[in-house]
mmCIF file of C-alpha atoms and ligand atoms in Angstrom:
data_model
loop_
_atom_site.group_PDB
_atom_site.id
_atom_site.type_symbol
_atom_site.label_atom_id
_atom_site.label_comp_id
_atom_site.label_asym_id
_atom_site.label_seq_id
_atom_site.Cartn_x
_atom_site.Cartn_y
_atom_site.Cartn_z
ATOM 1 C CA MET A 1 125.718 92.038 108.126
ATOM 2 C CA GLU A 2 122.997 90.765 106.131
ATOM 3 C CA LYS A 3 120.825 93.122 103.986
ATOM 4 C CA ALA A 4 117.714 93.997 105.149
ATOM 5 C CA HIS A 5 114.778 93.044 102.850
ATOM 6 C CA LEU A 6 112.160 95.323 101.369
ATOM 7 C CA GLU A 7 108.947 95.906 102.724
ATOM 8 C CA VAL A 8 106.005 98.137 103.225
ATOM 9 C CA ARG A 9 105.217 99.309 106.648
ATOM 10 C CA GLN A 10 102.909 101.622 108.255
ATOM 11 C CA VAL A 11 104.625 104.689 109.631
ATOM 12 C CA THR A 12 105.867 104.030 113.332
ATOM 13 C CA PRO A 13 108.639 105.972 115.539
ATOM 14 C CA ALA A 14 111.038 103.142 114.571
ATOM 15 C CA LEU A 15 111.099 104.657 111.164
ATOM 16 C CA LYS A 16 111.607 108.479 112.197
ATOM 17 C CA LYS A 17 115.339 108.397 111.347
ATOM 18 C CA GLY A 18 114.674 106.919 107.899
ATOM 19 C CA LEU A 19 111.845 109.401 107.268
ATOM 20 C CA GLU A 20 114.040 112.275 108.398
ATOM 21 C CA ASP A 21 116.885 111.050 105.940
ATOM 22 C CA LEU A 22 114.124 110.917 103.150
ATOM 23 C CA PHE A 23 112.670 114.109 103.704
ATOM 24 C CA SER A 24 116.145 115.941 103.858
ATOM 25 C CA ALA A 25 117.068 114.026 100.694
ATOM 26 C CA LEU A 26 113.874 115.343 99.101
ATOM 27 C CA ARG A 27 114.386 118.849 99.811
ATOM 28 C CA ALA A 28 117.704 118.830 98.628
ATOM 29 C CA ALA A 29 116.711 117.390 95.350
ATOM 30 C CA GLY A 30 114.183 120.125 95.133
ATOM 31 C CA ASP A 31 111.075 117.909 95.030
ATOM 32 C CA GLU A 32 109.289 120.088 97.793
ATOM 33 C CA LYS A 33 108.086 121.940 94.585
ATOM 34 C CA TRP A 34 106.153 118.623 93.541
ATOM 35 C CA PHE A 35 105.706 116.621 96.704
ATOM 36 C CA HIS A 36 104.020 119.209 99.372
ATOM 37 C CA PRO A 37 101.242 117.160 101.243
ATOM 38 C CA HIS A 38 102.707 118.775 104.458
ATOM 39 C CA ALA A 39 106.092 120.040 105.353
ATOM 40 C CA LEU A 40 109.042 117.998 104.893
ATOM 41 C CA ASN A 41 110.565 118.883 108.206
ATOM 42 C CA ILE A 42 111.731 117.103 111.526
ATOM 43 C CA GLU A 43 108.795 118.929 113.056
ATOM 44 C CA ILE A 44 106.369 116.981 111.238
ATOM 45 C CA LEU A 45 107.883 113.628 112.306
ATOM 46 C CA GLU A 46 106.566 113.664 115.828
ATOM 47 C CA TRP A 47 103.165 113.843 114.592
ATOM 48 C CA LEU A 48 103.506 111.669 111.642
ATOM 49 C CA THR A 49 105.056 108.896 113.429
ATOM 50 C CA HIS A 50 102.469 108.960 116.107
ATOM 51 C CA TYR A 51 99.599 109.301 113.903
ATOM 52 C CA LYS A 52 96.413 107.352 114.962
ATOM 53 C CA GLY A 53 93.553 108.546 112.584
ATOM 54 C CA LYS A 54 92.070 106.765 109.976
ATOM 55 C CA ASP A 55 94.123 108.137 107.135
ATOM 56 C CA LEU A 56 97.113 105.770 105.818
ATOM 57 C CA TYR A 57 100.631 106.701 106.033
ATOM 58 C CA TYR A 58 103.359 103.896 104.655
ATOM 59 C CA ALA A 59 106.939 103.839 104.137
ATOM 60 C CA MET A 60 108.741 101.211 101.591
ATOM 61 C CA ALA A 61 111.663 100.521 103.879
ATOM 62 C CA GLU A 62 114.911 98.305 104.050
ATOM 63 C CA GLY A 63 115.669 97.790 107.723
ATOM 64 C CA GLU A 64 115.694 101.587 109.000
ATOM 65 C CA ALA A 65 116.101 103.211 105.845
ATOM 66 C CA VAL A 66 113.078 104.652 104.165
ATOM 67 C CA LEU A 67 113.208 104.225 100.435
ATOM 68 C CA ALA A 68 109.807 105.665 99.644
ATOM 69 C CA TYR A 69 106.808 107.274 101.348
ATOM 70 C CA GLY A 70 103.285 107.128 100.354
ATOM 71 C CA MET A 71 99.852 108.058 101.855
ATOM 72 C CA LEU A 72 95.859 107.761 101.468
ATOM 73 C CA ARG A 73 94.591 110.899 103.156
ATOM 74 C CA GLY A 74 91.094 111.978 103.227
ATOM 75 C CA TRP A 75 89.198 109.765 105.537
ATOM 76 C CA ASP A 76 89.668 112.014 108.571
ATOM 77 C CA GLU A 77 87.977 114.808 107.130
ATOM 78 C CA GLY A 78 84.830 112.647 105.833
ATOM 79 C CA TYR A 79 85.609 112.101 102.301
ATOM 80 C CA GLU A 80 84.835 108.744 100.511
ATOM 81 C CA ILE A 81 87.760 109.125 98.022
ATOM 82 C CA PRO A 82 91.333 109.359 99.621
ATOM 83 C CA SER A 83 93.833 111.331 98.143
ATOM 84 C CA LEU A 84 96.951 109.775 97.244
ATOM 85 C CA GLY A 85 100.741 110.891 97.765
ATOM 86 C CA ILE A 86 103.987 109.145 97.329
ATOM 87 C CA ALA A 87 107.738 110.268 97.010
ATOM 88 C CA VAL A 88 110.834 107.991 96.223
ATOM 89 C CA HIS A 89 114.289 108.649 97.366
ATOM 90 C CA PRO A 90 116.253 110.359 94.557
ATOM 91 C CA ARG A 91 119.078 107.536 95.055
ATOM 92 C CA VAL A 92 116.536 104.578 94.131
ATOM 93 C CA ARG A 93 114.365 106.015 91.222
ATOM 94 C CA ARG A 94 113.673 104.247 88.068
ATOM 95 C CA LYS A 95 113.895 100.820 89.726
ATOM 96 C CA GLY A 96 110.081 100.146 89.749
ATOM 97 C CA LEU A 97 109.456 101.124 93.585
ATOM 98 C CA ALA A 98 106.802 103.717 92.861
ATOM 99 C CA ALA A 99 105.031 101.474 90.625
ATOM 100 C CA ALA A 100 105.006 98.677 93.159
ATOM 101 C CA PHE A 101 104.102 101.038 96.033
ATOM 102 C CA LEU A 102 101.295 102.451 93.956
ATOM 103 C CA HIS A 103 99.510 98.997 93.576
ATOM 104 C CA PHE A 104 100.116 98.599 97.281
ATOM 105 C CA LEU A 105 98.137 101.682 98.061
ATOM 106 C CA HIS A 106 95.416 101.280 95.575
ATOM 107 C CA ALA A 107 94.819 97.751 97.395
ATOM 108 C CA ALA A 108 94.888 99.130 100.730
ATOM 109 C CA ALA A 109 92.251 101.918 99.604
ATOM 110 C CA ARG A 110 90.132 98.943 98.040
ATOM 111 C CA ARG A 111 90.202 97.255 101.581
ATOM 112 C CA ARG A 112 88.743 100.087 103.142
ATOM 113 C CA GLY A 113 86.181 100.151 100.714
ATOM 114 C CA ALA A 114 87.271 103.148 98.402
ATOM 115 C CA LYS A 115 85.901 103.140 95.017
ATOM 116 C CA ALA A 116 88.580 105.160 93.510
ATOM 117 C CA VAL A 117 91.534 107.409 94.539
ATOM 118 C CA ARG A 118 92.430 111.039 93.599
ATOM 119 C CA LEU A 119 95.654 113.093 93.388
ATOM 120 C CA THR A 120 96.785 116.258 92.168
ATOM 121 C CA VAL A 121 99.992 116.789 89.812
ATOM 122 C CA ASP A 122 101.995 119.682 88.750
ATOM 123 C CA GLY A 123 101.521 119.885 84.729
ATOM 124 C CA ASP A 124 105.259 119.850 84.544
ATOM 125 C CA ASN A 125 106.021 116.827 86.784
ATOM 126 C CA VAL A 126 106.913 114.680 83.871
ATOM 127 C CA ALA A 127 107.838 111.750 85.738
ATOM 128 C CA ALA A 128 104.871 111.698 87.907
ATOM 129 C CA LEU A 129 102.443 112.171 85.150
ATOM 130 C CA THR A 130 103.811 109.286 82.979
ATOM 131 C CA LEU A 131 103.893 106.872 86.028
ATOM 132 C CA TYR A 132 100.199 107.803 86.963
ATOM 133 C CA LYS A 133 98.874 107.599 83.187
ATOM 134 C CA ASN A 134 100.632 104.289 82.995
ATOM 135 C CA MET A 135 99.038 103.105 86.363
ATOM 136 C CA GLY A 136 95.292 103.933 84.732
ATOM 137 C CA TYR A 137 94.759 107.394 86.047
ATOM 138 C CA GLN A 138 92.586 109.654 84.100
ATOM 139 C CA PHE A 139 93.320 113.219 84.174
ATOM 140 C CA LYS A 140 91.232 116.434 84.146
ATOM 141 C CA ILE A 141 93.413 119.678 83.969
ATOM 142 C CA GLU A 142 92.347 121.944 86.784
ATOM 143 C CA ASP A 143 94.376 125.061 85.777
ATOM 144 C CA LEU A 144 97.281 125.784 83.669
ATOM 145 C CA ASN A 145 99.701 124.255 86.345
ATOM 146 C CA ARG A 146 97.881 121.516 87.764
ATOM 147 C CA SER A 147 95.862 118.271 86.933
ATOM 148 C CA VAL A 148 93.863 116.288 89.041
ATOM 149 C CA GLY A 149 93.877 112.357 88.432
ATOM 150 C CA MET A 150 91.531 109.793 89.202
ATOM 151 C CA LYS A 151 91.891 105.963 89.456
ATOM 152 C CA TYR A 152 88.871 103.982 89.579
ATOM 153 C CA LEU A 153 89.273 100.782 91.788
ATOM 154 C CA GLU A 154 86.320 98.780 90.678
HETATM 155 C C1 COA B 1 107.463 110.485 90.469
HETATM 156 C C2 COA B 1 108.198 109.325 91.128
HETATM 157 C C3 COA B 1 107.408 108.869 92.512
HETATM 158 C C4 COA B 1 108.387 108.136 90.512
HETATM 159 O O1 COA B 1 109.243 107.149 91.279
HETATM 160 P P1 COA B 1 110.288 106.055 90.668
HETATM 161 O O2 COA B 1 110.400 104.998 91.719
HETATM 162 O O3 COA B 1 111.390 106.294 89.909
HETATM 163 O O4 COA B 1 109.185 105.321 89.664
HETATM 164 P P2 COA B 1 109.008 103.914 89.104
HETATM 165 O O5 COA B 1 110.770 103.466 88.735
HETATM 166 O O6 COA B 1 108.340 103.150 89.591
HETATM 167 O O7 COA B 1 108.570 104.018 87.492
HETATM 168 C C5 COA B 1 107.442 103.650 86.890
HETATM 169 C C6 COA B 1 107.158 104.283 85.538
HETATM 170 O O8 COA B 1 106.889 105.882 85.879
HETATM 171 C C7 COA B 1 107.259 106.371 84.675
HETATM 172 N N1 COA B 1 108.517 107.145 85.172
HETATM 173 C C8 COA B 1 108.951 107.135 86.442
HETATM 174 N N2 COA B 1 110.245 108.271 86.175
HETATM 175 C C9 COA B 1 110.367 109.069 85.240
HETATM 176 C C10 COA B 1 110.681 109.846 84.706
HETATM 177 N N3 COA B 1 111.705 110.607 85.228
HETATM 178 N N4 COA B 1 110.401 110.538 83.372
HETATM 179 C C11 COA B 1 109.563 109.772 82.568
HETATM 180 N N5 COA B 1 108.989 108.585 83.212
HETATM 181 C C12 COA B 1 109.038 108.269 84.436
HETATM 182 C C13 COA B 1 107.970 105.425 83.759
HETATM 183 O O9 COA B 1 107.086 104.955 82.880
HETATM 184 C C14 COA B 1 108.475 104.371 84.592
HETATM 185 O O10 COA B 1 108.566 103.024 83.919
HETATM 186 P P3 COA B 1 109.906 102.689 83.334
HETATM 187 O O11 COA B 1 110.944 102.932 84.392
HETATM 188 O O12 COA B 1 109.746 101.095 82.949
HETATM 189 O O13 COA B 1 110.038 103.510 81.829
HETATM 190 C C15 COA B 1 109.529 109.687 91.583
HETATM 191 O O14 COA B 1 110.316 110.590 90.582
HETATM 192 C C16 COA B 1 109.439 111.175 92.749
HETATM 193 O O15 COA B 1 109.678 110.616 93.971
HETATM 194 N N6 COA B 1 109.502 112.099 92.412
HETATM 195 C C17 COA B 1 109.432 113.475 93.155
HETATM 196 C C18 COA B 1 108.089 113.355 94.288
HETATM 197 C C19 COA B 1 106.843 113.555 93.365
HETATM 198 O O16 COA B 1 106.885 114.099 92.462
HETATM 199 N N7 COA B 1 105.719 112.716 93.657
HETATM 200 C C20 COA B 1 104.655 112.705 93.003
HETATM 201 C C21 COA B 1 103.792 113.851 93.449
HETATM 202 S S1 COA B 1 102.286 114.009 92.641
#
């Protein structure tokens, strides 16, 4: 069978199994310590794959396999600057997927009229901090364990 091509898709019920596999791999790798926008369990998938609000939830997929999950949240709650979250499957890291996905998420936020995106990172999450700094995020240390990053889009 021909290999499916890489694409970024909005999360839909068709991606439920792929997301379940990704969440389970993230849990097994201990990444819930870094990435906890919501629980990474089966229960959340019913809500996530049927979500219809203003926030944006995306998957980087190859067919039914989800390689990365990313989101821009905050519009539902009335914020103008969305919060970004991203996680890549442990099997396919250091291949540029997060960098490419971030460019996409920044463009999606710009299309919505956002002037910036924000995120929070644990101070010892070296991979994420290096990635975000290389992508132009400016950081403010919130407390000993967490930094808030801002990326201006204009
Ligand atoms: C952080 C994360 C999203 C990076 O995903 P990725 O697809 O491996 O990242 P990329 O391959 O696009 O890396 C782009 C750049 O980021 C930096 N980077 C990524 N992983 C790194 C690591 N482990 N150590 C140091 N720098 C790293 C490098 O500068 C890299 O460029 P290079 O490979 O040319 O040196 C991934 O490690 C992950 O999902 N971690 C767990 C969840 C998480 O922490 N999410 C962020 C919460 S704030």
